[in-house]
Coordinates of C-alpha atoms in Angstrom, one line a residue:
M48 CA 11.1 -8.5 41.9
T49 CA 13.8 -9.2 39.6
E50 CA 13.8 -11.2 36.8
A51 CA 16.0 -13.4 38.5
T52 CA 13.9 -13.9 41.8
Q53 CA 10.9 -14.6 39.4
N54 CA 12.3 -17.1 37.9
R55 CA 14.1 -19.0 40.8
R56 CA 13.3 -22.4 41.8
A57 CA 13.6 -24.4 45.3
D58 CA 13.7 -28.3 46.4
T59 CA 10.3 -27.8 48.3
G60 CA 11.4 -31.1 50.8
R61 CA 8.6 -32.9 49.3
G62 CA 10.5 -35.0 46.6
R63 CA 7.7 -37.1 45.1
R64 CA 6.2 -33.9 44.2
G65 CA 9.8 -31.9 42.5
S66 CA 10.4 -28.5 43.0
I67 CA 9.3 -25.2 43.7
D68 CA 8.8 -23.1 40.4
L69 CA 8.2 -20.0 40.3
H70 CA 7.3 -18.3 36.9
T71 CA 4.8 -17.2 34.7
H72 CA 4.6 -19.5 31.1
G73 CA 1.8 -20.9 30.5
L74 CA -0.7 -18.5 32.9
P75 CA -4.8 -16.9 31.1
D76 CA -4.2 -14.2 29.1
W77 CA -6.8 -13.0 32.4
L78 CA -4.0 -13.0 34.7
D79 CA -1.3 -11.0 32.6
P80 CA -3.0 -8.1 34.3
V81 CA -2.2 -9.6 38.3
V82 CA 1.5 -10.8 36.9
E83 CA 2.6 -7.2 35.9
A84 CA 1.0 -5.8 38.9
A85 CA 2.9 -8.3 41.3
R86 CA 5.6 -6.9 39.1
T87 CA 5.7 -3.4 39.3
V88 CA 3.2 -2.5 42.6
R89 CA 5.3 -0.8 45.5
P90 CA 5.0 -2.1 49.4
T91 CA 3.3 1.7 49.9
Q92 CA 0.9 1.0 47.3
L93 CA -0.6 -1.6 49.1
S94 CA -0.7 -1.1 52.6
R95 CA 0.6 1.8 55.1
F96 CA 1.6 -1.3 57.3
L97 CA 4.8 -2.8 56.5
P98 CA 7.7 -4.6 58.1
P99 CA 9.7 -3.2 61.2
E100 CA 13.0 -1.5 59.5
D101 CA 14.6 -3.3 62.5
G102 CA 13.1 -7.2 61.7
R103 CA 10.9 -7.8 64.2
G104 CA 7.8 -9.6 63.5
R105 CA 6.9 -13.2 62.7
Q106 CA 8.0 -14.3 59.4
S107 CA 4.5 -16.2 57.3
A108 CA 3.0 -16.4 54.4
V109 CA -0.8 -17.0 52.6
L110 CA -1.4 -18.1 49.3
I111 CA -3.5 -16.3 46.8
L112 CA -4.7 -18.9 44.3
F113 CA -6.8 -18.1 41.3
G114 CA -8.6 -21.0 39.6
E115 CA -10.4 -21.2 36.8
G116 CA -14.4 -21.8 38.4
P117 CA -17.9 -21.9 36.3
R118 CA -18.4 -17.8 36.3
G119 CA -14.8 -17.6 35.1
P120 CA -12.0 -16.4 37.5
E121 CA -11.9 -16.8 41.2
L122 CA -10.1 -17.2 44.0
L123 CA -9.8 -19.9 46.9
L124 CA -10.4 -18.8 50.4
M125 CA -11.1 -20.2 54.1
E126 CA -13.2 -19.0 57.3
R127 CA -12.0 -19.6 60.4
A128 CA -13.0 -21.5 62.4
G129 CA -15.4 -19.6 65.4
T130 CA -13.9 -21.2 68.0
L131 CA -10.3 -19.6 67.4
R132 CA -9.0 -16.9 70.2
S133 CA -7.4 -15.0 67.2
H134 CA -10.2 -13.6 64.6
P135 CA -13.0 -16.4 65.4
G136 CA -15.1 -16.7 61.7
Q137 CA -13.0 -14.3 59.6
P138 CA -12.6 -15.4 56.4
S139 CA -8.7 -15.7 55.0
F140 CA -6.9 -16.8 52.2
P141 CA -4.6 -20.4 53.3
G142 CA -1.2 -19.4 55.3
G143 CA 0.4 -19.0 58.1
A144 CA 4.2 -19.0 60.1
L145 CA 7.2 -19.7 58.9
D146 CA 8.2 -23.3 60.1
P147 CA 12.6 -24.0 59.9
E148 CA 12.1 -26.2 57.6
D149 CA 10.4 -24.0 55.0
G150 CA 14.2 -21.8 54.4
D151 CA 15.2 -18.4 53.5
P152 CA 12.4 -16.2 54.5
G153 CA 14.0 -13.7 52.3
T154 CA 14.1 -16.4 49.3
T155 CA 12.0 -19.1 49.0
G156 CA 11.1 -19.9 52.2
P157 CA 7.5 -18.1 51.9
L158 CA 6.7 -19.9 48.7
R159 CA 6.9 -23.4 50.4
A160 CA 4.9 -22.5 53.9
A161 CA 2.5 -21.0 51.5
L162 CA 2.4 -24.5 49.3
R163 CA 2.3 -26.1 53.0
E164 CA 0.3 -24.6 55.0
A165 CA -2.6 -24.5 52.0
E166 CA -2.1 -28.0 52.1
E167 CA -2.6 -28.6 55.7
E168 CA -5.9 -26.4 55.9
T169 CA -7.3 -27.0 52.6
G170 CA -6.3 -30.3 51.3
L171 CA -5.0 -29.1 48.6
D172 CA -2.9 -30.8 46.4
P173 CA 0.3 -28.2 46.0
A174 CA 1.6 -30.4 42.6
G175 CA -1.2 -28.6 40.8
V176 CA 0.3 -25.3 41.4
Q177 CA 2.1 -23.4 39.9
L178 CA 3.2 -20.4 41.1
F179 CA 3.8 -17.0 39.3
G180 CA 4.6 -14.3 41.8
V181 CA 5.3 -12.7 45.1
L182 CA 3.8 -9.6 46.7
P183 CA 5.6 -7.4 48.6
P184 CA 5.7 -8.4 52.3
L185 CA 3.6 -6.4 54.3
Y186 CA 3.0 -6.2 58.3
I187 CA 0.0 -7.3 60.8
P188 CA 0.2 -4.9 63.8
V189 CA -2.4 -6.5 66.1
S190 CA -0.2 -9.8 65.7
K191 CA 3.5 -8.2 64.7
F192 CA 3.1 -10.8 61.6
V193 CA 5.2 -10.1 58.8
V194 CA 3.4 -11.6 55.8
T195 CA 4.6 -12.4 52.1
P196 CA 1.6 -12.9 49.7
V197 CA 2.3 -15.6 46.9
L198 CA 0.4 -15.7 44.2
G199 CA -1.0 -19.3 42.2
W200 CA -2.6 -20.6 39.3
W201 CA -4.6 -23.4 40.2
R202 CA -3.5 -25.3 36.9
D203 CA -4.7 -28.8 37.2
P204 CA -7.5 -28.1 40.9
S205 CA -7.6 -30.8 42.9
P206 CA -10.8 -31.3 46.4
V207 CA -10.4 -29.2 48.5
G208 CA -12.4 -28.7 52.1
V209 CA -11.8 -28.3 56.1
V210 CA -8.8 -30.6 57.1
D211 CA -9.3 -29.5 60.9
P212 CA -12.6 -28.2 61.8
A213 CA -11.0 -27.3 65.6
E214 CA -8.6 -24.2 62.8
T215 CA -11.3 -24.0 60.0
A216 CA -14.8 -23.6 59.4
R217 CA -15.3 -24.0 55.4
V218 CA -13.0 -24.0 52.7
F219 CA -15.1 -22.0 49.3
T220 CA -13.6 -20.1 46.1
V221 CA -15.5 -16.6 45.3
P222 CA -15.8 -15.4 41.3
V223 CA -13.8 -12.6 41.2
A224 CA -17.2 -11.3 39.4
D225 CA -18.4 -11.0 42.9
L226 CA -15.5 -9.4 44.1
T227 CA -15.6 -6.7 41.3
D228 CA -19.9 -6.2 41.7
P229 CA -20.0 -2.8 43.2
A230 CA -23.3 -4.1 45.1
H231 CA -21.1 -7.1 47.1
R232 CA -18.5 -4.2 48.0
V233 CA -18.5 -2.1 51.6
T234 CA -16.3 -0.4 54.2
V235 CA -16.5 -2.2 57.7
V236 CA -15.8 0.2 60.6
H237 CA -14.4 -1.2 63.6
P238 CA -14.8 0.1 67.3
S239 CA -10.8 0.7 67.6
G240 CA -11.2 3.8 64.6
F241 CA -10.0 0.4 61.8
H242 CA -11.9 1.8 58.5
G243 CA -11.3 -0.7 55.3
P244 CA -12.0 -2.1 52.6
A245 CA -14.6 -5.6 53.0
F246 CA -16.4 -8.5 50.8
T247 CA -19.6 -9.1 51.3
V248 CA -19.6 -12.9 49.5
E249 CA -20.6 -16.3 49.6
S250 CA -22.2 -15.6 53.1
A251 CA -19.1 -14.5 54.7
L252 CA -18.2 -11.1 55.5
V253 CA -14.6 -10.7 54.4
W254 CA -12.4 -7.8 55.6
G255 CA -8.7 -6.9 57.2
F256 CA -5.7 -8.0 55.5
T257 CA -7.5 -10.4 53.2
A258 CA -9.6 -7.8 51.9
G259 CA -7.5 -5.3 51.9
V260 CA -4.9 -7.4 49.8
I261 CA -7.6 -8.3 47.5
D262 CA -8.5 -4.9 47.3
R263 CA -5.1 -3.5 45.8
I264 CA -5.1 -6.5 43.3
L265 CA -8.4 -5.7 42.0
H266 CA -7.6 -2.0 41.4
F267 CA -3.8 -2.0 40.4
A268 CA -4.8 -5.5 37.8
G269 CA -7.7 -2.7 36.3
W270 CA -10.3 -4.5 37.5
E271 CA -11.8 -2.4 39.9
R272 CA -15.1 -0.9 39.3
P273 CA -16.7 2.2 40.8
W274 CA -18.4 1.0 44.6
D275 CA -20.0 3.3 47.4
R276 CA -17.4 3.9 49.9
S277 CA -20.0 5.5 52.1
R278 CA -21.9 2.1 52.7
E279 CA -21.0 1.0 55.9
V280 CA -20.9 -2.3 58.4
P281 CA -20.3 -1.9 61.6
L282 CA -18.1 -4.7 64.1
D283 CA -18.2 -5.4 67.2
W284 CA -15.0 -5.8 69.5
R285 CA -14.9 -9.0 69.7
A286 CA -14.1 -8.6 65.3

């Protein structure tokens, strides 16, 4: 990502909340490795599933929101409702598909979408979020989504919780210390043959796309600790 892109500004369409301001000024020092990782990481270092070159795929975005909790740095996650047809009960980042009003998927559309979806799903106040980076778009073959991970700092935390029980079962934060703890790390095995990193945190099994992105952030930020990749947790076909 270029310096110009890192510092772009765009109207969110929410006049009362001002503009989207993507910058790194005033971040806590512990986020420096994440800023550097976002600046230098290549798409192939994040995933082997990259957006189709022909432009296919539904554009979407997720908000990877770092905050400061009682136990230090933490991430905001949500758990999908158990009644959903797609990945019921699976923890994820707030996010979803871009709407037409979000704008250009290649510029500021993902920024708007990440904040909008986070507000709709968790009640988060976007005014308290400082966006500071964007990771390369990735691809989820099973759903055909092209997902842009948007990085944010929860500068002014606001109350969060379930907005629509039909969509979300719960909203919670996870200390980064738990995510880096080898005792909370496992490899999930899906009947389809998929093997991937996972985290057993906050009474949840975080796996799939969300766990893959967290795993790569921990690795490239230098926060990863050696863990036993032979510890496997089987999934069933409903997962």
